[in-house]
Amino acid sequence: MKSDRNPAGTVPHRAVEPLPYRFDVSEVAFDVSGVTSEGATWLASTGGYPRSTRALWADRPTAPVVIPCGSAFDVVSAPAIFGRRMLDRLWDEGPGSGPVAAHRGRILLFAAPGTAQRLPSLLEWEEWGSGGTSGRGSAVPPLLCHGTGDAVTVPALAAPPADGSRQDSRWLVAPDTRAPWLPTPEILVWAAVRADRRAALRKIVEPVPGAPISIFPPPDQDAKVYDVSRRR
């Protein structure tokens, strides 16, 4: 019986491996607690070579990467504890947040483009660390603003291992869409002021002298889940 699956004079079909530039982050199995494929596309779009960036992530989804600021987003970097207080205020009393990462003892809040230029003047107007009569922000290190011409290191795209180990670089609110909502400078100033007030209230109820005080945050502090469905 004649078969037409391999006619005479033809070469049998062979699967061809895709070239690196054809790699797509959508082919990588990202966990829901990490960055989605749409979020990875948004992050990659900030650089001049998005295809190369996606190819790198497809090959090494567990490696941190440096991406530029200023086009799709700016980044506000805060000390870990104060940054978490700002984040809690944004979610408990405000509109939520954009993507947020923890990296080497600091909190990186992704903000609307132009925030790095506008936020310092708003903080100065609020007497942030100016030594004014309000004393606002006198004990808080300055917030670092990264905008056009700057770059930041972001955590790996894949979710952290499920072995319970603490990671020094991880997503607290991972990018989940191609156009995530980003807070404006005014919203971040509001969150900073609220966080500072909350810290001042906590000082009033400090433990009695002589009581043991831990310098470490509560064990469940990093386990807090932010409901992104109510962000917009």
PDB file of C-alpha atoms in Angstrom:
ATOM      1  CA  MET A   1       0.000   0.000   0.000  1.00  0.00           C
ATOM      2  CA  LYS A   2       1.382   3.376  -1.021  1.00  0.00           C
ATOM      3  CA  SER A   3       1.973   5.976   1.655  1.00  0.00           C
ATOM      4  CA  ASP A   4       1.985   9.712   0.971  1.00  0.00           C
ATOM      5  CA  ARG A   5       3.518  10.726   4.297  1.00  0.00           C
ATOM      6  CA  ASN A   6       7.001  10.838   2.745  1.00  0.00           C
ATOM      7  CA  PRO A   7       6.755  11.181  -1.020  1.00  0.00           C
ATOM      8  CA  ALA A   8       9.841  10.278  -3.042  1.00  0.00           C
ATOM      9  CA  GLY A   9      12.319  13.094  -3.453  1.00  0.00           C
ATOM     10  CA  THR A  10      11.298  14.979  -0.315  1.00  0.00           C
ATOM     11  CA  VAL A  11      13.147  15.440   2.966  1.00  0.00           C
ATOM     12  CA  PRO A  12      11.438  14.142   6.127  1.00  0.00           C
ATOM     13  CA  HIS A  13      10.094  16.972   8.295  1.00  0.00           C
ATOM     14  CA  ARG A  14      12.278  17.852  11.299  1.00  0.00           C
ATOM     15  CA  ALA A  15      11.350  20.044  14.221  1.00  0.00           C
ATOM     16  CA  VAL A  16      13.389  23.239  14.204  1.00  0.00           C
ATOM     17  CA  GLU A  17      14.448  24.795  17.498  1.00  0.00           C
ATOM     18  CA  PRO A  18      13.323  28.438  17.780  1.00  0.00           C
ATOM     19  CA  LEU A  19      16.026  31.082  17.613  1.00  0.00           C
ATOM     20  CA  PRO A  20      16.771  32.996  20.822  1.00  0.00           C
ATOM     21  CA  TYR A  21      15.070  36.160  19.577  1.00  0.00           C
ATOM     22  CA  ARG A  22      11.852  34.178  19.129  1.00  0.00           C
ATOM     23  CA  PHE A  23      11.699  33.130  22.762  1.00  0.00           C
ATOM     24  CA  ASP A  24       8.590  34.424  24.490  1.00  0.00           C
ATOM     25  CA  VAL A  25       8.161  34.864  28.237  1.00  0.00           C
ATOM     26  CA  SER A  26       4.648  33.479  27.813  1.00  0.00           C
ATOM     27  CA  GLU A  27       6.283  30.064  27.345  1.00  0.00           C
ATOM     28  CA  VAL A  28       7.753  30.198  30.851  1.00  0.00           C
ATOM     29  CA  ALA A  29       5.577  28.780  33.612  1.00  0.00           C
ATOM     30  CA  PHE A  30       5.355  31.681  36.053  1.00  0.00           C
ATOM     31  CA  ASP A  31       3.695  31.045  39.393  1.00  0.00           C
ATOM     32  CA  VAL A  32       0.701  33.206  40.304  1.00  0.00           C
ATOM     33  CA  SER A  33       2.673  34.563  43.271  1.00  0.00           C
ATOM     34  CA  GLY A  34       5.380  35.786  40.897  1.00  0.00           C
ATOM     35  CA  VAL A  35       5.361  37.857  37.717  1.00  0.00           C
ATOM     36  CA  THR A  36       2.808  36.970  35.030  1.00  0.00           C
ATOM     37  CA  SER A  37       3.748  36.849  31.351  1.00  0.00           C
ATOM     38  CA  GLU A  38       1.898  40.148  30.812  1.00  0.00           C
ATOM     39  CA  GLY A  39       3.825  41.740  33.680  1.00  0.00           C
ATOM     40  CA  ALA A  40       7.111  40.460  32.280  1.00  0.00           C
ATOM     41  CA  THR A  41       6.264  41.996  28.901  1.00  0.00           C
ATOM     42  CA  TRP A  42       5.669  45.342  30.621  1.00  0.00           C
ATOM     43  CA  LEU A  43       8.996  45.182  32.437  1.00  0.00           C
ATOM     44  CA  ALA A  44      10.845  44.231  29.256  1.00  0.00           C
ATOM     45  CA  SER A  45       9.282  47.133  27.330  1.00  0.00           C
ATOM     46  CA  THR A  46      11.191  49.659  29.429  1.00  0.00           C
ATOM     47  CA  GLY A  47      14.531  48.851  27.805  1.00  0.00           C
ATOM     48  CA  GLY A  48      15.787  49.442  24.296  1.00  0.00           C
ATOM     49  CA  TYR A  49      15.922  45.728  23.472  1.00  0.00           C
ATOM     50  CA  PRO A  50      12.736  44.065  24.790  1.00  0.00           C
ATOM     51  CA  ARG A  51      13.222  40.894  22.719  1.00  0.00           C
ATOM     52  CA  SER A  52      16.709  40.360  24.125  1.00  0.00           C
ATOM     53  CA  THR A  53      15.396  40.948  27.636  1.00  0.00           C
ATOM     54  CA  ARG A  54      12.604  38.419  27.156  1.00  0.00           C
ATOM     55  CA  ALA A  55      15.106  35.926  25.759  1.00  0.00           C
ATOM     56  CA  LEU A  56      17.301  36.385  28.839  1.00  0.00           C
ATOM     57  CA  TRP A  57      14.347  35.858  31.173  1.00  0.00           C
ATOM     58  CA  ALA A  58      13.157  32.815  29.219  1.00  0.00           C
ATOM     59  CA  ASP A  59      16.596  31.291  29.725  1.00  0.00           C
ATOM     60  CA  ARG A  60      17.112  32.454  33.330  1.00  0.00           C
ATOM     61  CA  PRO A  61      13.720  33.194  34.962  1.00  0.00           C
ATOM     62  CA  THR A  62      15.186  32.917  38.479  1.00  0.00           C
ATOM     63  CA  ALA A  63      17.890  35.576  38.025  1.00  0.00           C
ATOM     64  CA  PRO A  64      17.468  39.253  39.050  1.00  0.00           C
ATOM     65  CA  VAL A  65      17.883  41.783  36.260  1.00  0.00           C
ATOM     66  CA  VAL A  66      18.669  45.494  35.914  1.00  0.00           C
ATOM     67  CA  ILE A  67      16.062  47.567  34.054  1.00  0.00           C
ATOM     68  CA  PRO A  68      15.975  51.308  33.257  1.00  0.00           C
ATOM     69  CA  CYS A  69      13.544  53.794  34.813  1.00  0.00           C
ATOM     70  CA  GLY A  70      11.894  56.874  33.404  1.00  0.00           C
ATOM     71  CA  SER A  71       9.885  55.598  30.440  1.00  0.00           C
ATOM     72  CA  ALA A  72       7.200  53.249  31.765  1.00  0.00           C
ATOM     73  CA  PHE A  73       7.746  53.929  35.456  1.00  0.00           C
ATOM     74  CA  ASP A  74       9.865  55.582  38.128  1.00  0.00           C
ATOM     75  CA  VAL A  75      10.912  53.853  41.343  1.00  0.00           C
ATOM     76  CA  VAL A  76      10.855  55.188  44.906  1.00  0.00           C
ATOM     77  CA  SER A  77      13.205  53.336  47.242  1.00  0.00           C
ATOM     78  CA  ALA A  78      12.479  53.379  50.980  1.00  0.00           C
ATOM     79  CA  PRO A  79      14.069  51.683  54.014  1.00  0.00           C
ATOM     80  CA  ALA A  80      12.503  48.271  54.577  1.00  0.00           C
ATOM     81  CA  ILE A  81      10.427  48.968  57.693  1.00  0.00           C
ATOM     82  CA  PHE A  82       9.215  52.401  56.637  1.00  0.00           C
ATOM     83  CA  GLY A  83       8.556  51.163  53.105  1.00  0.00           C
ATOM     84  CA  ARG A  84       6.339  48.403  54.474  1.00  0.00           C
ATOM     85  CA  ARG A  85       4.460  50.994  56.539  1.00  0.00           C
ATOM     86  CA  MET A  86       3.889  53.054  53.403  1.00  0.00           C
ATOM     87  CA  LEU A  87       2.698  49.969  51.551  1.00  0.00           C
ATOM     88  CA  ASP A  88       0.288  49.060  54.338  1.00  0.00           C
ATOM     89  CA  ARG A  89      -1.174  52.561  54.318  1.00  0.00           C
ATOM     90  CA  LEU A  90      -1.640  52.415  50.553  1.00  0.00           C
ATOM     91  CA  TRP A  91      -3.586  49.178  50.798  1.00  0.00           C
ATOM     92  CA  ASP A  92      -5.412  49.657  54.108  1.00  0.00           C
ATOM     93  CA  GLU A  93      -6.479  53.291  53.650  1.00  0.00           C
ATOM     94  CA  GLY A  94      -5.642  54.261  50.071  1.00  0.00           C
ATOM     95  CA  PRO A  95      -6.038  53.128  46.437  1.00  0.00           C
ATOM     96  CA  GLY A  96      -3.528  50.284  46.585  1.00  0.00           C
ATOM     97  CA  SER A  97      -0.158  50.273  44.856  1.00  0.00           C
ATOM     98  CA  GLY A  98       1.588  49.409  41.656  1.00  0.00           C
ATOM     99  CA  PRO A  99       4.256  46.689  41.576  1.00  0.00           C
ATOM    100  CA  VAL A 100       6.408  46.616  44.710  1.00  0.00           C
ATOM    101  CA  ALA A 101       9.655  44.726  45.307  1.00  0.00           C
ATOM    102  CA  ALA A 102      11.924  44.119  48.279  1.00  0.00           C
ATOM    103  CA  HIS A 103      15.615  44.205  47.406  1.00  0.00           C
ATOM    104  CA  ARG A 104      18.532  44.078  49.842  1.00  0.00           C
ATOM    105  CA  GLY A 105      16.892  45.801  52.763  1.00  0.00           C
ATOM    106  CA  ARG A 106      14.873  48.366  50.817  1.00  0.00           C
ATOM    107  CA  ILE A 107      11.368  48.559  49.408  1.00  0.00           C
ATOM    108  CA  LEU A 108      11.036  49.560  45.753  1.00  0.00           C
ATOM    109  CA  LEU A 109       7.687  51.173  44.963  1.00  0.00           C
ATOM    110  CA  PHE A 110       6.991  51.484  41.233  1.00  0.00           C
ATOM    111  CA  ALA A 111       5.392  54.858  40.496  1.00  0.00           C
ATOM    112  CA  ALA A 112       4.132  56.917  37.576  1.00  0.00           C
ATOM    113  CA  PRO A 113       6.772  58.386  35.247  1.00  0.00           C
ATOM    114  CA  GLY A 114       7.886  61.803  36.457  1.00  0.00           C
ATOM    115  CA  THR A 115       7.582  60.873  40.133  1.00  0.00           C
ATOM    116  CA  ALA A 116      11.353  61.028  40.670  1.00  0.00           C
ATOM    117  CA  GLN A 117      11.361  64.660  39.587  1.00  0.00           C
ATOM    118  CA  ARG A 118       8.194  65.748  41.397  1.00  0.00           C
ATOM    119  CA  LEU A 119       8.292  63.811  44.672  1.00  0.00           C
ATOM    120  CA  PRO A 120      11.335  65.506  46.296  1.00  0.00           C
ATOM    121  CA  SER A 121       9.737  68.955  46.005  1.00  0.00           C
ATOM    122  CA  LEU A 122       6.470  67.676  47.488  1.00  0.00           C
ATOM    123  CA  LEU A 123       8.328  66.099  50.400  1.00  0.00           C
ATOM    124  CA  GLU A 124      10.221  69.334  50.976  1.00  0.00           C
ATOM    125  CA  TRP A 125       6.933  71.231  51.028  1.00  0.00           C
ATOM    126  CA  GLU A 126       5.716  68.792  53.685  1.00  0.00           C
ATOM    127  CA  GLU A 127       8.817  69.691  55.771  1.00  0.00           C
ATOM    128  CA  TRP A 128      10.135  66.156  55.357  1.00  0.00           C
ATOM    129  CA  GLY A 129      13.343  66.025  57.325  1.00  0.00           C
ATOM    130  CA  SER A 130      13.720  69.804  57.215  1.00  0.00           C
ATOM    131  CA  GLY A 131      13.953  70.197  60.966  1.00  0.00           C
ATOM    132  CA  GLY A 132      10.858  72.378  61.066  1.00  0.00           C
ATOM    133  CA  THR A 133       8.541  72.848  64.015  1.00  0.00           C
ATOM    134  CA  SER A 134       6.490  69.799  63.037  1.00  0.00           C
ATOM    135  CA  GLY A 135       9.497  67.485  63.339  1.00  0.00           C
ATOM    136  CA  ARG A 136       7.987  65.401  60.549  1.00  0.00           C
ATOM    137  CA  GLY A 137      10.330  62.827  59.114  1.00  0.00           C
ATOM    138  CA  SER A 138      13.218  63.795  61.401  1.00  0.00           C
ATOM    139  CA  ALA A 139      13.942  60.131  62.180  1.00  0.00           C
ATOM    140  CA  VAL A 140      13.266  58.791  58.671  1.00  0.00           C
ATOM    141  CA  PRO A 141      16.083  58.436  56.117  1.00  0.00           C
ATOM    142  CA  PRO A 142      15.450  60.221  52.809  1.00  0.00           C
ATOM    143  CA  LEU A 143      13.446  58.410  50.168  1.00  0.00           C
ATOM    144  CA  LEU A 144      15.524  57.682  47.066  1.00  0.00           C
ATOM    145  CA  CYS A 145      13.901  58.522  43.732  1.00  0.00           C
ATOM    146  CA  HIS A 146      14.970  56.819  40.495  1.00  0.00           C
ATOM    147  CA  GLY A 147      13.836  58.286  37.180  1.00  0.00           C
ATOM    148  CA  THR A 148      15.150  59.052  33.711  1.00  0.00           C
ATOM    149  CA  GLY A 149      18.783  57.994  33.386  1.00  0.00           C
ATOM    150  CA  ASP A 150      18.618  55.633  36.383  1.00  0.00           C
ATOM    151  CA  ALA A 151      18.267  51.867  36.582  1.00  0.00           C
ATOM    152  CA  VAL A 152      17.184  49.473  39.323  1.00  0.00           C
ATOM    153  CA  THR A 153      17.698  45.795  40.034  1.00  0.00           C
ATOM    154  CA  VAL A 154      14.404  43.913  40.203  1.00  0.00           C
ATOM    155  CA  PRO A 155      13.800  40.423  41.629  1.00  0.00           C
ATOM    156  CA  ALA A 156      13.570  37.302  39.513  1.00  0.00           C
ATOM    157  CA  LEU A 157      10.449  36.756  37.450  1.00  0.00           C
ATOM    158  CA  ALA A 158       9.722  33.331  38.908  1.00  0.00           C
ATOM    159  CA  ALA A 159       8.203  32.937  42.346  1.00  0.00           C
ATOM    160  CA  PRO A 160      10.626  32.279  45.256  1.00  0.00           C
ATOM    161  CA  PRO A 161      11.187  28.673  46.350  1.00  0.00           C
ATOM    162  CA  ALA A 162       8.531  27.144  48.567  1.00  0.00           C
ATOM    163  CA  ASP A 163      11.033  25.910  51.157  1.00  0.00           C
ATOM    164  CA  GLY A 164      10.313  28.801  53.529  1.00  0.00           C
ATOM    165  CA  SER A 165      13.748  30.390  53.099  1.00  0.00           C
ATOM    166  CA  ARG A 166      13.917  34.176  53.337  1.00  0.00           C
ATOM    167  CA  GLN A 167      14.827  35.942  50.094  1.00  0.00           C
ATOM    168  CA  ASP A 168      16.698  39.267  49.996  1.00  0.00           C
ATOM    169  CA  SER A 169      15.138  40.050  46.611  1.00  0.00           C
ATOM    170  CA  ARG A 170      11.460  39.250  46.006  1.00  0.00           C
ATOM    171  CA  TRP A 171       8.213  40.712  44.727  1.00  0.00           C
ATOM    172  CA  LEU A 172       5.685  41.905  47.310  1.00  0.00           C
ATOM    173  CA  VAL A 173       3.209  43.016  44.625  1.00  0.00           C
ATOM    174  CA  ALA A 174       4.237  41.458  41.317  1.00  0.00           C
ATOM    175  CA  PRO A 175       3.484  43.007  37.906  1.00  0.00           C
ATOM    176  CA  ASP A 176       0.385  41.292  36.538  1.00  0.00           C
ATOM    177  CA  THR A 177      -0.700  43.289  33.471  1.00  0.00           C
ATOM    178  CA  ARG A 178       0.817  45.029  30.447  1.00  0.00           C
ATOM    179  CA  ALA A 179      -0.302  48.404  31.831  1.00  0.00           C
ATOM    180  CA  PRO A 180      -0.358  48.264  35.658  1.00  0.00           C
ATOM    181  CA  TRP A 181      -1.796  51.122  37.663  1.00  0.00           C
ATOM    182  CA  LEU A 182       0.954  53.276  39.196  1.00  0.00           C
ATOM    183  CA  PRO A 183       0.640  55.754  42.087  1.00  0.00           C
ATOM    184  CA  THR A 184       1.344  59.435  41.487  1.00  0.00           C
ATOM    185  CA  PRO A 185       3.749  61.571  43.561  1.00  0.00           C
ATOM    186  CA  GLU A 186       0.797  63.023  45.499  1.00  0.00           C
ATOM    187  CA  ILE A 187      -0.384  59.549  46.515  1.00  0.00           C
ATOM    188  CA  LEU A 188       3.085  58.554  47.690  1.00  0.00           C
ATOM    189  CA  VAL A 189       3.441  61.742  49.755  1.00  0.00           C
ATOM    190  CA  TRP A 190       0.097  60.949  51.376  1.00  0.00           C
ATOM    191  CA  ALA A 191       1.284  57.399  52.150  1.00  0.00           C
ATOM    192  CA  ALA A 192       4.586  58.667  53.591  1.00  0.00           C
ATOM    193  CA  VAL A 193       2.823  61.164  55.867  1.00  0.00           C
ATOM    194  CA  ARG A 194       0.368  58.513  57.069  1.00  0.00           C
ATOM    195  CA  ALA A 195       3.198  56.047  57.696  1.00  0.00           C
ATOM    196  CA  ASP A 196       5.094  58.659  59.699  1.00  0.00           C
ATOM    197  CA  ARG A 197       2.024  59.431  61.804  1.00  0.00           C
ATOM    198  CA  ARG A 198       1.445  55.740  62.472  1.00  0.00           C
ATOM    199  CA  ALA A 199       5.062  55.366  63.590  1.00  0.00           C
ATOM    200  CA  ALA A 200       4.616  58.332  65.957  1.00  0.00           C
ATOM    201  CA  LEU A 201       1.510  56.751  67.483  1.00  0.00           C
ATOM    202  CA  ARG A 202       3.376  53.506  68.072  1.00  0.00           C
ATOM    203  CA  LYS A 203       6.006  55.366  70.102  1.00  0.00           C
ATOM    204  CA  ILE A 204       3.302  56.392  72.548  1.00  0.00           C
ATOM    205  CA  VAL A 205       2.536  52.774  73.392  1.00  0.00           C
ATOM    206  CA  GLU A 206       6.122  51.548  73.645  1.00  0.00           C
ATOM    207  CA  PRO A 207       6.776  48.802  76.227  1.00  0.00           C
ATOM    208  CA  VAL A 208       7.886  49.703  79.738  1.00  0.00           C
ATOM    209  CA  PRO A 209      11.602  50.291  80.292  1.00  0.00           C
ATOM    210  CA  GLY A 210      13.541  47.086  80.784  1.00  0.00           C
ATOM    211  CA  ALA A 211      11.225  44.961  78.656  1.00  0.00           C
ATOM    212  CA  PRO A 212      13.018  42.930  75.954  1.00  0.00           C
ATOM    213  CA  ILE A 213      12.758  44.538  72.520  1.00  0.00           C
ATOM    214  CA  SER A 214      13.418  42.685  69.288  1.00  0.00           C
ATOM    215  CA  ILE A 215      15.128  44.468  66.432  1.00  0.00           C
ATOM    216  CA  PHE A 216      13.578  42.024  63.962  1.00  0.00           C
ATOM    217  CA  PRO A 217      10.118  42.461  62.338  1.00  0.00           C
ATOM    218  CA  PRO A 218       7.282  40.100  63.318  1.00  0.00           C
ATOM    219  CA  PRO A 219       7.565  36.672  61.665  1.00  0.00           C
ATOM    220  CA  ASP A 220       4.455  37.163  59.524  1.00  0.00           C
ATOM    221  CA  GLN A 221       5.326  40.661  58.275  1.00  0.00           C
ATOM    222  CA  ASP A 222       6.511  39.472  54.872  1.00  0.00           C
ATOM    223  CA  ALA A 223       3.622  37.045  54.560  1.00  0.00           C
ATOM    224  CA  LYS A 224       0.977  39.737  54.154  1.00  0.00           C
ATOM    225  CA  VAL A 225      -1.089  39.337  50.985  1.00  0.00           C
ATOM    226  CA  TYR A 226      -2.354  42.391  49.106  1.00  0.00           C
ATOM    227  CA  ASP A 227      -5.618  41.942  47.222  1.00  0.00           C
ATOM    228  CA  VAL A 228      -4.774  43.311  43.770  1.00  0.00           C
ATOM    229  CA  SER A 229      -8.374  42.848  42.620  1.00  0.00           C
ATOM    230  CA  ARG A 230      -9.365  46.003  44.524  1.00  0.00           C
ATOM    231  CA  ARG A 231      -6.413  48.099  43.339  1.00  0.00           C
ATOM    232  CA  ARG A 232      -8.315  49.908  40.588  1.00  0.00           C
TER     233      ARG A 232
END
